[in-house]
Structures are given as C-alpha cells and as structure tokens.
CSV table of C-alpha atoms and ligand atoms in Angstrom, one decimal:
chain,number,residue,atom,x,y,z
A,182,MET,CA,-14.9,25.1,-7.2
A,183,GLU,CA,-12.2,26.5,-5.0
A,184,VAL,CA,-9.1,27.1,-7.2
A,185,PRO,CA,-6.2,28.0,-4.9
A,186,ALA,CA,-4.8,31.5,-5.3
A,187,HIS,CA,-1.4,30.5,-6.7
A,188,VAL,CA,-3.1,28.5,-9.5
A,189,GLN,CA,-5.5,31.3,-10.2
A,190,GLN,CA,-2.6,33.7,-10.6
A,191,LEU,CA,-0.9,31.4,-13.0
A,192,LEU,CA,-4.1,30.9,-15.0
A,193,ALA,CA,-4.5,34.7,-15.1
A,194,ALA,CA,-0.9,35.2,-16.4
A,195,LEU,CA,-1.5,32.6,-19.2
A,196,ARG,CA,-4.8,34.1,-20.2
A,197,ALA,CA,-3.3,37.6,-20.2
A,198,GLY,CA,-0.9,36.3,-22.8
A,199,GLY,CA,-3.9,35.4,-25.0
A,200,PHE,CA,-3.9,31.7,-24.3
A,201,VAL,CA,-6.6,29.3,-23.1
A,202,ALA,CA,-5.6,27.8,-19.7
A,203,CYS,CA,-7.5,25.6,-17.3
A,204,PRO,CA,-7.2,23.2,-14.4
A,205,VAL,CA,-7.6,19.7,-15.8
A,206,GLY,CA,-7.7,16.0,-14.7
A,207,GLY,CA,-7.4,14.8,-11.2
A,208,CYS,CA,-7.9,18.2,-9.5
A,209,VAL,CA,-11.2,18.7,-11.3
A,210,ARG,CA,-12.4,15.2,-10.5
A,211,ASP,CA,-11.4,15.5,-6.8
A,212,SER,CA,-13.0,18.9,-6.5
A,213,LEU,CA,-16.3,17.6,-7.9
A,214,LEU,CA,-16.1,14.8,-5.4
A,215,GLY,CA,-15.7,17.3,-2.6
A,216,ARG,CA,-12.2,16.2,-1.9
A,217,VAL,CA,-9.1,18.4,-1.6
A,218,PRO,CA,-7.0,17.7,-4.7
A,219,GLY,CA,-3.4,16.7,-4.1
A,220,ASP,CA,-2.0,18.8,-6.9
A,221,TRP,CA,-3.4,21.1,-9.6
A,222,ASP,CA,-2.4,20.4,-13.2
A,223,VAL,CA,-3.1,23.0,-15.8
A,224,CYS,CA,-3.5,22.5,-19.6
A,225,THR,CA,-3.1,25.3,-22.0
A,226,SER,CA,-3.0,26.3,-25.7
A,227,ALA,CA,0.4,28.0,-25.1
A,228,ARG,CA,3.5,26.1,-26.3
A,229,PRO,CA,6.1,25.4,-23.7
A,230,GLU,CA,8.3,28.4,-24.6
A,231,GLN,CA,5.2,30.6,-24.4
A,232,VAL,CA,4.3,29.2,-21.0
A,233,LYS,CA,7.8,30.1,-19.8
A,234,ALA,CA,7.5,33.6,-21.3
A,235,CYS,CA,4.2,34.1,-19.5
A,236,ALA,CA,5.7,32.8,-16.2
A,237,ALA,CA,8.7,35.1,-16.4
A,238,PRO,CA,9.9,37.1,-14.5
A,239,ARG,CA,7.5,36.4,-11.7
A,240,TRP,CA,8.1,32.6,-11.4
A,241,ARG,CA,10.9,30.2,-12.2
A,242,THR,CA,10.2,27.2,-14.3
A,243,ALA,CA,11.6,23.7,-14.8
A,244,ASP,CA,11.6,21.8,-18.1
A,245,THR,CA,9.9,18.7,-16.7
A,246,GLY,CA,8.9,17.1,-19.9
A,247,ILE,CA,9.4,19.8,-22.5
A,248,ALA,CA,9.3,17.4,-25.5
A,249,HIS,CA,5.8,16.3,-24.3
A,250,GLY,CA,4.8,19.8,-23.6
A,251,THR,CA,5.1,19.9,-19.8
A,252,VAL,CA,6.7,22.8,-18.0
A,253,THR,CA,6.6,23.0,-14.2
A,254,VAL,CA,6.0,26.5,-12.9
A,255,LEU,CA,7.4,27.1,-9.4
A,256,THR,CA,4.9,29.4,-7.8
A,257,ALA,CA,5.0,30.5,-4.2
A,258,GLY,CA,2.1,28.2,-3.4
A,259,GLY,CA,3.9,25.2,-4.9
A,260,PRO,CA,4.9,23.7,-8.2
A,261,VAL,CA,2.2,23.5,-10.9
A,262,GLU,CA,2.6,21.4,-14.0
A,263,VAL,CA,1.5,23.1,-17.2
A,264,THR,CA,1.0,21.0,-20.3
A,265,THR,CA,0.3,22.2,-23.8
A,266,PHE,CA,-2.9,20.7,-25.4
A,267,ARG,CA,-1.6,17.7,-27.3
A,268,VAL,CA,-2.6,14.5,-29.0
A,269,GLU,CA,-0.4,11.4,-28.9
A,270,GLY,CA,1.1,9.5,-31.9
A,271,GLY,CA,1.3,5.7,-32.2
A,272,TYR,CA,2.1,3.5,-29.3
A,273,SER,CA,4.3,0.8,-30.8
A,274,ASP,CA,5.4,-0.4,-27.3
A,275,HIS,CA,2.0,-0.5,-25.6
A,276,ARG,CA,3.3,2.0,-23.1
A,277,ARG,CA,4.7,5.4,-24.4
A,278,PRO,CA,3.5,7.4,-27.3
A,279,ASP,CA,6.0,7.4,-30.2
A,280,GLY,CA,5.5,11.2,-30.3
A,281,VAL,CA,3.1,14.0,-29.4
A,282,ARG,CA,1.6,16.7,-31.5
A,283,PHE,CA,0.5,20.0,-30.0
A,284,VAL,CA,-3.1,21.0,-30.9
A,285,ALA,CA,-5.1,24.2,-30.4
A,286,ASP,CA,-8.3,22.7,-29.0
A,287,LEU,CA,-9.0,21.7,-25.4
A,288,LYS,CA,-11.5,19.0,-26.4
A,289,GLU,CA,-8.8,17.2,-28.5
A,290,ASP,CA,-6.6,17.2,-25.4
A,291,LEU,CA,-9.3,15.8,-23.2
A,292,ALA,CA,-9.9,13.0,-25.7
A,293,ARG,CA,-6.4,11.6,-25.2
A,294,ARG,CA,-7.0,11.2,-21.4
A,295,ASP,CA,-7.6,7.8,-19.9
A,296,PHE,CA,-11.0,7.8,-18.1
A,297,THR,CA,-14.1,10.1,-18.4
A,298,VAL,CA,-13.7,11.1,-14.8
A,299,ASN,CA,-10.2,12.3,-15.5
A,300,ALA,CA,-11.1,14.0,-18.8
A,301,MET,CA,-12.7,17.2,-17.5
A,302,ALA,CA,-11.3,20.7,-17.3
A,303,LEU,CA,-12.4,23.9,-15.6
A,304,ASP,CA,-12.7,26.6,-18.3
A,305,GLU,CA,-13.6,30.3,-17.6
A,306,GLY,CA,-17.1,29.4,-18.6
A,307,GLY,CA,-17.3,26.4,-16.2
A,308,ILE,CA,-16.7,22.6,-16.4
A,309,VAL,CA,-15.8,21.2,-19.8
A,310,ASP,CA,-17.0,17.7,-19.9
A,311,PRO,CA,-17.3,16.2,-23.4
A,312,PHE,CA,-17.3,12.5,-22.3
A,313,GLY,CA,-19.8,12.4,-19.5
A,314,GLY,CA,-17.3,12.5,-16.6
A,315,ARG,CA,-19.7,14.1,-14.2
A,316,ALA,CA,-22.4,11.5,-14.9
A,317,ASP,CA,-19.8,8.8,-14.3
A,318,LEU,CA,-18.7,10.4,-11.1
A,319,GLN,CA,-22.4,10.3,-10.0
A,320,ALA,CA,-22.7,6.7,-11.1
A,321,LYS,CA,-19.4,5.9,-9.5
A,322,VAL,CA,-18.0,4.3,-12.6
A,323,ILE,CA,-14.5,4.2,-14.2
A,324,ARG,CA,-15.0,4.2,-18.0
A,325,CYS,CA,-12.5,4.7,-20.8
A,326,VAL,CA,-12.7,7.8,-23.0
A,327,GLY,CA,-13.4,6.4,-26.4
A,328,GLU,CA,-13.0,2.7,-27.4
A,329,PRO,CA,-11.6,0.8,-24.4
A,330,ALA,CA,-9.7,-1.9,-26.3
A,331,ALA,CA,-7.9,0.8,-28.3
A,332,ARG,CA,-7.1,2.8,-25.2
A,333,PHE,CA,-5.6,-0.2,-23.3
A,334,GLU,CA,-3.8,-1.3,-26.5
A,335,GLU,CA,-2.1,2.1,-26.6
A,336,ASP,CA,-1.0,2.1,-23.0
A,337,ALA,CA,-1.1,-1.0,-20.8
A,338,LEU,CA,-0.5,1.1,-17.6
A,339,ARG,CA,-4.1,2.2,-18.0
A,340,ILE,CA,-5.3,-1.3,-17.1
A,341,LEU,CA,-3.8,-0.9,-13.6
A,342,ARG,CA,-4.9,2.7,-13.4
A,343,ALA,CA,-8.5,1.6,-14.0
A,344,LEU,CA,-8.3,-0.8,-11.1
A,345,ARG,CA,-6.4,1.7,-8.9
A,346,PHE,CA,-9.0,4.5,-9.5
A,347,ALA,CA,-11.8,2.0,-8.9
A,348,ALA,CA,-10.2,1.0,-5.6
A,349,CYS,CA,-9.3,4.5,-4.4
A,350,LEU,CA,-12.6,6.1,-5.3
A,351,ASP,CA,-14.6,3.0,-4.4
A,352,PHE,CA,-16.0,2.9,-7.9
A,353,SER,CA,-16.8,0.0,-10.2
A,354,VAL,CA,-15.2,-0.5,-13.6
A,355,GLU,CA,-17.8,-0.2,-16.3
A,356,PRO,CA,-18.3,-3.6,-17.9
A,357,ALA,CA,-17.0,-2.9,-21.4
A,358,THR,CA,-14.0,-1.2,-19.9
A,359,LEU,CA,-13.3,-4.1,-17.6
A,360,ALA,CA,-13.7,-6.7,-20.4
A,361,ALA,CA,-11.2,-4.7,-22.5
A,362,ALA,CA,-8.8,-4.4,-19.6
A,363,ARG,CA,-9.0,-8.2,-19.1
A,364,ALA,CA,-8.4,-8.9,-22.8
A,365,ALA,CA,-5.4,-6.5,-22.8
A,366,ALA,CA,-3.9,-7.9,-19.6
A,367,PRO,CA,-1.2,-9.9,-21.5
A,368,THR,CA,0.4,-6.6,-22.5
A,369,LEU,CA,1.0,-5.7,-18.8
A,370,CYS,CA,4.4,-7.3,-19.2
A,371,ARG,CA,5.4,-4.1,-21.0
A,372,VAL,CA,4.8,-1.9,-17.9
A,373,SER,CA,7.9,-1.4,-15.8
A,374,ALA,CA,8.0,-3.0,-12.4
A,375,GLU,CA,8.3,0.4,-10.7
A,376,ARG,CA,5.1,1.6,-12.4
A,377,VAL,CA,3.3,-1.6,-11.5
A,378,PHE,CA,4.4,-1.3,-7.9
A,379,THR,CA,3.2,2.4,-7.6
A,380,GLU,CA,-0.2,1.5,-9.0
A,381,LEU,CA,-0.7,-1.6,-6.8
A,382,ASP,CA,0.5,0.3,-3.7
A,383,LYS,CA,-2.1,3.0,-4.3
A,384,LEU,CA,-4.8,0.4,-5.1
A,385,LEU,CA,-4.1,-1.5,-1.9
A,386,LEU,CA,-4.7,1.5,0.3
A,387,GLY,CA,-8.0,2.4,-1.4
A,388,PRO,CA,-11.4,1.7,0.4
A,389,GLY,CA,-12.4,-0.6,-2.5
A,390,ALA,CA,-9.2,-2.6,-2.7
A,391,GLY,CA,-10.6,-5.9,-1.5
A,392,ARG,CA,-13.5,-5.8,-3.9
A,393,VAL,CA,-11.4,-4.8,-6.9
A,394,LEU,CA,-8.8,-7.4,-6.2
A,395,ALA,CA,-11.5,-10.1,-5.8
A,396,GLU,CA,-12.9,-9.2,-9.1
A,397,CYS,CA,-9.6,-8.8,-11.0
A,398,GLY,CA,-7.4,-11.6,-9.6
A,399,ASP,CA,-6.7,-12.8,-13.1
A,400,ILE,CA,-5.4,-9.4,-14.1
A,401,LEU,CA,-3.2,-9.1,-11.0
A,402,ALA,CA,-1.8,-12.6,-11.7
A,403,ARG,CA,-0.1,-11.1,-14.7
A,404,ASP,CA,2.0,-9.0,-12.4
A,405,ILE,CA,2.2,-11.3,-9.4
A,406,PRO,CA,2.3,-14.9,-10.9
A,407,ALA,CA,1.8,-16.5,-7.4
A,408,VAL,CA,-1.7,-15.2,-7.4
A,409,GLY,CA,-2.7,-17.5,-10.3
A,410,PRO,CA,-2.9,-20.7,-8.3
A,411,CYS,CA,-4.9,-19.0,-5.6
A,412,LEU,CA,-7.8,-18.2,-7.8
A,413,GLU,CA,-10.7,-20.5,-7.1
A,414,PHE,CA,-8.4,-22.7,-4.9
A,415,ASP,CA,-10.6,-24.8,-2.7
A,416,LEU,CA,-9.1,-25.0,0.8
A,417,ARG,CA,-11.3,-28.0,1.8
A,418,SER,CA,-11.6,-26.8,5.4
A,419,PRO,CA,-14.5,-26.2,7.7
A,420,ARG,CA,-12.6,-23.0,8.8
A,421,HIS,CA,-13.0,-21.5,5.3
A,422,ASP,CA,-16.3,-20.7,3.6
A,423,ARG,CA,-14.7,-19.2,0.5
A,424,ASP,CA,-11.9,-20.0,-1.9
A,425,LEU,CA,-8.4,-18.9,-1.2
A,426,TRP,CA,-8.4,-15.8,-3.4
A,427,ASP,CA,-11.7,-14.7,-1.9
A,428,HIS,CA,-10.2,-15.3,1.6
A,429,ILE,CA,-7.2,-13.2,0.8
A,430,THR,CA,-9.1,-10.3,-0.8
A,431,ARG,CA,-11.7,-10.3,2.0
A,432,ALA,CA,-8.9,-10.0,4.6
A,433,VAL,CA,-7.5,-7.1,2.6
A,434,ALA,CA,-11.0,-5.5,2.7
A,435,LEU,CA,-11.3,-6.0,6.4
A,436,ALA,CA,-7.9,-4.5,7.3
A,437,PRO,CA,-7.2,-0.9,8.1
A,438,PRO,CA,-5.7,1.0,5.2
A,439,ARG,CA,-2.1,0.8,6.4
A,440,ARG,CA,0.6,0.0,3.8
A,441,ASN,CA,2.5,-2.8,5.6
A,442,VAL,CA,-0.8,-4.4,6.8
A,443,ARG,CA,-2.5,-4.4,3.4
A,444,TRP,CA,0.6,-5.7,1.5
A,445,ALA,CA,1.1,-8.4,4.1
A,446,LEU,CA,-2.5,-9.6,3.8
A,447,LEU,CA,-2.2,-9.6,0.0
A,448,LEU,CA,0.9,-11.8,0.3
A,449,HIS,CA,0.2,-13.8,3.5
A,450,ASP,CA,-1.3,-17.0,2.0
A,451,LEU,CA,0.2,-17.0,-1.5
A,452,ALA,CA,2.3,-20.0,-0.7
A,453,LYS,CA,-0.7,-22.1,0.4
A,454,PRO,CA,-1.3,-23.9,-2.9
A,455,ASP,CA,2.3,-25.0,-2.9
A,456,CYS,CA,2.2,-26.3,0.7
A,457,PHE,CA,-1.3,-27.9,0.4
A,458,VAL,CA,-1.9,-31.4,1.7
A,459,LEU,CA,-5.1,-33.4,2.5
A,460,ASP,CA,-5.4,-35.3,5.8
A,461,ARG,CA,-7.0,-38.7,6.2
A,462,GLU,CA,-10.4,-37.2,6.6
A,463,GLY,CA,-9.9,-35.3,3.4
A,464,PHE,CA,-9.5,-31.9,5.1
A,465,GLY,CA,-6.9,-29.4,3.7
A,466,HIS,CA,-3.9,-28.1,5.5
A,467,ALA,CA,-0.9,-26.0,4.4
A,468,PRO,CA,1.9,-26.7,6.8
A,469,GLY,CA,4.9,-24.3,6.5
A,470,HIS,CA,2.9,-21.8,4.3
A,471,ALA,CA,3.9,-18.9,6.6
A,472,ALA,CA,7.6,-19.5,6.2
A,473,ARG,CA,7.3,-20.2,2.5
A,474,GLY,CA,5.1,-17.2,2.2
A,475,ALA,CA,7.6,-14.9,3.8
A,476,ALA,CA,10.2,-16.1,1.3
A,477,LEU,CA,7.7,-15.6,-1.5
A,478,ALA,CA,6.8,-12.2,-0.2
A,479,LYS,CA,10.5,-11.2,-0.5
A,480,GLN,CA,10.6,-12.5,-4.1
A,481,VAL,CA,7.4,-10.7,-5.1
A,482,LEU,CA,8.4,-7.4,-3.6
A,483,ALA,CA,11.9,-7.6,-5.1
A,484,ASP,CA,10.4,-8.4,-8.5
A,485,LEU,CA,8.2,-5.3,-8.2
A,486,LYS,CA,11.3,-3.3,-7.1
A,487,ALA,CA,9.4,-2.3,-4.0
A,488,PRO,CA,11.4,-0.2,-1.4
A,489,GLY,CA,13.4,-2.2,1.0
A,490,ARG,CA,11.6,-0.7,4.0
A,491,LEU,CA,8.3,-2.2,2.8
A,492,LEU,CA,9.8,-5.7,2.7
A,493,GLN,CA,11.3,-5.1,6.2
A,494,GLY,CA,7.8,-4.2,7.5
A,495,VAL,CA,5.9,-6.9,5.6
A,496,GLN,CA,8.1,-10.0,6.0
A,497,PRO,CA,7.7,-10.5,9.7
A,498,LEU,CA,3.9,-10.0,9.3
A,499,VAL,CA,3.7,-12.8,6.7
A,500,ARG,CA,6.1,-15.0,8.7
A,501,TRP,CA,4.2,-14.8,12.0
A,502,HIS,CA,0.6,-14.3,10.8
A,503,ASP,CA,-0.2,-17.9,11.6
A,504,THR,CA,1.7,-18.3,14.9
A,505,PRO,CA,-0.2,-18.4,18.2
A,506,LEU,CA,0.4,-15.2,20.2
A,507,PRO,CA,1.7,-15.3,23.8
A,508,GLN,CA,-1.0,-14.8,26.4
A,509,ASP,CA,1.0,-13.7,29.4
A,510,THR,CA,2.9,-10.5,30.1
A,511,PRO,CA,6.5,-12.0,30.0
A,512,GLY,CA,5.7,-13.7,26.6
A,513,VAL,CA,4.2,-10.5,25.3
A,514,ARG,CA,7.3,-8.6,26.5
A,515,ARG,CA,9.6,-11.0,24.5
A,516,TRP,CA,7.7,-10.3,21.3
A,517,LEU,CA,7.8,-6.6,22.0
A,518,GLY,CA,11.6,-6.8,22.6
A,519,ARG,CA,12.1,-8.7,19.4
A,520,TRP,CA,9.8,-6.8,17.0
A,521,GLY,CA,9.0,-3.4,18.6
A,522,TRP,CA,5.5,-1.9,19.0
A,523,PRO,CA,4.9,-0.7,15.5
A,524,THR,CA,5.4,-4.1,14.0
A,525,LEU,CA,3.3,-5.8,16.7
A,526,GLU,CA,0.5,-3.3,16.1
A,527,ASP,CA,0.6,-4.2,12.4
A,528,LEU,CA,0.7,-7.9,13.3
A,529,ILE,CA,-2.4,-7.5,15.4
A,530,ALA,CA,-4.2,-5.9,12.5
A,531,VAL,CA,-3.1,-8.6,10.1
A,532,LYS,CA,-4.1,-11.5,12.4
A,533,ARG,CA,-7.5,-9.9,13.1
A,534,ALA,CA,-8.3,-9.3,9.4
A,535,ASP,CA,-7.1,-12.8,8.5
A,536,LEU,CA,-9.3,-14.4,11.2
A,537,LEU,CA,-12.3,-12.4,10.3
A,538,ALA,CA,-12.0,-13.5,6.7
A,539,HIS,CA,-12.4,-17.2,7.9
A,540,ALA,CA,-15.7,-19.0,8.5
A,541,ASP,CA,-17.4,-18.3,11.8
A,542,ALA,CA,-16.0,-21.4,13.6
A,543,PRO,CA,-15.5,-21.8,17.4
A,544,VAL,CA,-11.7,-22.1,16.9
A,545,ILE,CA,-11.7,-18.8,14.9
A,546,ARG,CA,-13.6,-17.1,17.7
A,547,ARG,CA,-11.1,-18.4,20.3
A,548,ARG,CA,-8.2,-17.1,18.2
A,549,LEU,CA,-9.8,-13.7,17.9
A,550,GLU,CA,-10.0,-13.6,21.7
A,551,GLU,CA,-6.4,-14.4,21.9
A,552,VAL,CA,-5.5,-11.6,19.6
A,553,ALA,CA,-7.6,-9.2,21.8
A,554,ARG,CA,-5.8,-10.4,24.9
A,555,PHE,CA,-2.4,-10.1,23.3
A,556,GLU,CA,-3.3,-6.6,22.1
A,557,ARG,CA,-4.4,-5.5,25.6
A,558,LEU,CA,-1.2,-6.8,27.2
A,559,ALA,CA,1.1,-5.5,24.5
A,560,ARG,CA,-0.5,-2.0,24.6
A,561,GLU,CA,-0.2,-1.9,28.4
A,562,ALA,CA,3.5,-3.0,28.3
A,563,HIS,CA,4.2,-0.5,25.6
A,564,ARG,CA,2.4,2.3,27.5
A,565,ARG,CA,4.3,1.5,30.7
A,566,ASP,CA,7.5,1.4,28.7
A,567,ASP,CA,8.3,-2.0,30.2
A,568,CYS,CA,11.9,-3.0,29.9
A,569,VAL,CA,12.0,-5.6,27.1
A,570,ARG,CA,15.5,-5.0,25.6
A,571,LEU,CA,19.1,-4.9,27.0
A,572,ASP,CA,19.4,-1.2,26.1
A,573,GLN,CA,16.5,-0.5,28.5
A,574,LEU,CA,18.0,-2.5,31.4
A,575,ALA,CA,18.9,-0.4,34.4
A,576,LEU,CA,22.2,-2.4,34.7
A,577,LYS,CA,25.1,-1.9,32.3
A,578,GLY,CA,28.3,-3.9,31.9
A,579,SER,CA,30.2,-1.0,33.4
A,580,ASP,CA,28.1,-1.3,36.6
A,581,LEU,CA,29.1,-4.9,36.9
A,582,MET,CA,32.7,-4.1,36.5
A,583,ASN,CA,32.7,-1.1,38.8
A,584,ALA,CA,31.0,-3.3,41.5
A,585,GLY,CA,33.6,-6.0,40.9
A,586,VAL,CA,31.0,-8.6,40.0
A,587,CYS,CA,32.7,-9.6,36.8
A,588,ARG,CA,35.0,-8.5,34.0
A,589,ALA,CA,34.2,-7.8,30.4
A,590,GLY,CA,33.7,-11.0,28.5
A,591,PRO,CA,31.2,-13.7,27.7
A,592,ARG,CA,30.2,-14.1,31.3
A,593,MET,CA,29.2,-10.5,31.4
A,594,GLY,CA,27.0,-11.0,28.3
A,595,ARG,CA,25.3,-14.0,29.9
A,596,LEU,CA,24.7,-12.2,33.1
A,597,LEU,CA,23.1,-9.2,31.5
A,598,GLY,CA,20.9,-11.5,29.3
A,599,ALA,CA,19.9,-13.4,32.4
A,600,ALA,CA,19.2,-10.1,34.3
A,601,LEU,CA,16.9,-9.0,31.4
A,602,ASN,CA,15.1,-12.3,31.6
A,603,GLU,CA,14.5,-11.8,35.3
A,604,VAL,CA,13.0,-8.3,34.6
A,605,ILE,CA,10.9,-9.6,31.8
A,606,GLU,CA,9.6,-12.4,34.0
A,607,GLY,CA,8.8,-9.8,36.7
A,608,ARG,CA,11.0,-11.4,39.3
A,609,VAL,CA,13.5,-8.5,39.6
A,610,GLU,CA,12.7,-4.8,39.4
A,611,ASN,CA,14.4,-2.9,36.6
A,612,HIS,CA,16.3,-0.8,39.1
A,613,PRO,CA,20.1,-0.5,39.4
A,614,ALA,CA,20.3,-1.5,43.1
A,615,ALA,CA,17.9,-4.4,42.7
A,616,LEU,CA,19.7,-5.7,39.6
A,617,LEU,CA,23.1,-5.4,41.2
A,618,ALA,CA,22.0,-7.2,44.3
A,619,TRP,CA,20.6,-10.0,42.1
A,620,ALA,CA,23.8,-10.1,40.1
A,621,ARG,CA,26.0,-10.5,43.2
A,622,GLN,CA,23.9,-13.5,44.2
A,623,GLN,CA,24.6,-15.4,40.9
A,624,LYS,CA,27.1,-18.2,41.1
A,625,ARG,CA,30.3,-17.6,39.1
B,724,ATP,P1,-3.7,11.3,-8.8
B,724,ATP,O1,-2.7,12.4,-9.0
B,724,ATP,O2,-4.7,11.6,-7.7
B,724,ATP,O3,-3.2,10.0,-8.7
B,724,ATP,P2,-4.5,12.1,-11.4
B,724,ATP,O4,-5.8,12.0,-12.1
B,724,ATP,O5,-4.1,13.5,-11.1
B,724,ATP,O6,-4.7,11.3,-10.0
B,724,ATP,P3,-2.1,11.7,-12.7
B,724,ATP,O7,-1.3,10.4,-12.9
B,724,ATP,O8,-1.5,12.8,-11.9
B,724,ATP,O9,-3.5,11.3,-12.2
B,724,ATP,O10,-2.4,12.2,-14.2
B,724,ATP,C1,-3.0,13.5,-14.4
B,724,ATP,C2,-4.0,13.4,-15.6
B,724,ATP,O11,-3.3,13.0,-16.8
B,724,ATP,C3,-5.1,12.3,-15.4
B,724,ATP,O12,-6.2,12.8,-14.7
B,724,ATP,C4,-5.4,11.9,-16.8
B,724,ATP,O13,-6.3,12.9,-17.3
B,724,ATP,C5,-4.1,12.0,-17.5
B,724,ATP,N1,-3.4,10.8,-17.5
B,724,ATP,C6,-2.4,10.4,-16.7
B,724,ATP,N2,-1.9,9.2,-17.0
B,724,ATP,C7,-2.5,8.8,-18.2
B,724,ATP,C8,-2.4,7.7,-19.0
B,724,ATP,N3,-1.6,6.7,-18.8
B,724,ATP,N4,-3.2,7.7,-20.1
B,724,ATP,C9,-4.1,8.7,-20.4
B,724,ATP,N5,-4.2,9.8,-19.6
B,724,ATP,C10,-3.4,9.9,-18.5
B,725,MG,MG1,-2.1,14.1,-10.3
C-alpha cells in the first residue's frame, strides 16, 4: 500500500512519541480496492494534546473536533485528520453520541466504525481487519460492524451511508444490514437536511445508483416523500414495461454520472401520480407532469437545502424533459440562445436516458432519433459559435444611431430583436454591413 510521504512523516512523528498511529477507514478501503484515496485519516493512541505536542514545531495544527479527539495536522502535503482511539457513549438522539471515551486499543476504535469495509487500519505489521472487511471488499458487500439494528439505532445517518457506499462502490448491502436499515428508516427524520443531501448527492453519482435506488425506494421516500406514490405505480401504458419507480431508477442508471442530469432524472417524473388520468381506452397519461414536476423539484431541493445552483441546473431539465425538440437549425439556435450549451447538453442526456428507460416501442425509437438529430445540430451550432443571442449580434444600438436609422427607444429594441431573428433564420449574415443594410430597408 502506497502511503504518501507526508502521512508517513506524521505517522513516524507519532510513533517516535511512543504512540500507536495508523491510517484508518476510507483510505485503507480505497487503497485495497486499487483506488487513490481522497484523504488519509489517521487514528492514534495519543490524546489530542499529545498529538499536538508530536506535531510541533514542524507542523501547525487545528482543533477540528478536539472534544471528540480530532486534531487536523497541516502538513506540507495537505491536512491530515488525526483522531484518538475512542468509543462512543449513548445516542439518545439517533444521530450524535452523547459523549466519547478515549481508549488505548485500536480494535475498540475499529469496532465503533460503521461498516466492515470502513473498519480497517494499516498498522506497522500490516492490515488490521478484525471484522472481515477484506472479505467483504472481495464479496462486494456493505455490512455493519456488529449488530446492524443497534448500529442504525445509534446513528440514522448510517442508513444513508450504507446506500451511498453501495452505490459508489457498486456493492450490494448485505441482507441483514439492509433489513435493519429498512426497519430503522423512520429514524431518518433525525438526520439534518444538509447531511441527507450530501449522502444522496454522492449516492446519485455512483455507478450503482440506479440499482440501489430501485431496491431502496421505500427508504428514500422517508427523505423525499414524493417518491412514495411512485413505488409500484402502474403507468398503464404500452410505452412502459415497468412501474414508475423502476422507470425512474432505470433512467438514473442509464444516464452519465453528471450531477444535474442524475438529479433531474431522479425528480423528472415524481409528479406523475398526481397528474395521472386514464383515457377512454384505459391507457394512462400524465398531462402537465413536467411543469408540476419542475415545481416539485424546486420544493424537494429546497427541503433538502440543496445549493441554489443545483436547482438552477435541474429545473429546466425537469421542465423540458418531455417537450419535443426542434429539428431544424433555426429552432435549435433558439433553444441554444435561451438555455446555453451546457444546459442543452444535460437536457440531451436526460431525454436519452428517459427514453431508453421506456419500452422498446416505435414512438420511443422515433423520439430517440429526434434527440440524435437535435444533438447533432446543436453541437454544430455551438462549435460554429452561431449567433443566437443579442450580445453576439454584429449590430449594436449605437450602430443604428450613428447610421441615423433610429434613436434609442422601443423601436430600437424591436429592430435589434428582429435583426437577431433574421440571423437565426439564416436570412441575413451576422455581419455589420449586412445587418445595417437590412435595418435601413425596414419600414419605420
Ligand atoms: P469518503 O471520505 O470517501 O466518503 P470515508 O470512509 O473516508 O469515505 P468519512 O465520512 O470520511 O468516510 O469517514 C471516515 C471513517 O470514519 C469511515 O471510514 C468510518 O470508519 C468512520 N465513520 C464515518 N462516519 C461514521 C458514522 N456515521 N458511524 C460510524 N463510523 C463512521
Ligand atoms: Mg474520508
């Protein structure tokens, strides 16, 4: 295992002070999986003040969570969190330990950790793995350390962490762990919206997101109530060969792992049960579900205290996921002018994943061809840097005034808008002389 130099130096300093110190948790798990760990956490027998004494004078430290035993050592290679071996007291609120007690033994510290794959450390003698974490990595399984019901009872956030790790590592949740997570799901209301959001956001970007969501919709419905009515909802349509929640989660699975795209797909059809009607032949429809869905998406993301920029990216995707795309260059340019290329690129991904999660019907194949044509035209227009907005037009209000065509005022606005329209339609070149000549010909 390749421990980075700055971590090794810190381990050496703690060990020179007579303490046990080892990398622990996510970094050990990721290294064993052959991935590069995001950060290296260290656990140690040293108390926080002893950690600080070992670090000085070479490194500065920050008292990150001193009461819980965590000191951040600011090494040249980056910050490293160093946490004293500890066990946790009672959890009266299903979320935070009432207190912690420092202990001398690494194994006791590993026992308080959530999952076996996260409860390994790298000691001087090699991997310390008292709970079978390596075997579970091999078997691709998320399993609680100890009795699952008790562990979820202590801290409800672990329910979402289990799903998140399963999605991100593309593992399954071991059956007894999953059953306990399900049973403990009512306590999810104790977890703050921000923490829920962070876990769901990571989960959604994982390669196993669709599969985990499909299996755990009932758990997710605790955090996003609008998911509840989608579970096993029969769409009664020849275009669908699965229930609504299966459709939604399949679309998530088929989409590229981009934040706006995956969130939009999770949310895109949540308003369908509310908009659902049957036609005379008994087929299901959900008129207005995209507009209702966009409003619902706003509500869901606000409830989760998601960053505003996510809502900005996601809302148009939900709103327009079901609208036919223009199939000619002027139409494509108008969409490009209104939304910009990054949003259209996301919309293309959303529409494609949504369609692919339908039954293989002729109308679905036709729509997929429309998406492909729209994508080709939009990509070309974007690459050519076609003029699609007023600020790209080679004619400014000042040009019109200087040429004596019109004065500042509403007519000027109308004239510039009409000029942009001519350029978008391809009837006038986006060139100052051509545009001015066109403007002179317009009736007052
Ligand atoms: P990543 O940083 O890639 O998300 P990680 O495993 O490092 O994964 P962290 O949230 O950084 O996850 O936590 C570090 C370690 O602390 C975990 O590996 C686990 O051993 C332990 N841990 C974190 N949160 C909990 C929790 N809620 N309950 C029990 N142990 C936890
Ligand atoms: Mg970590």
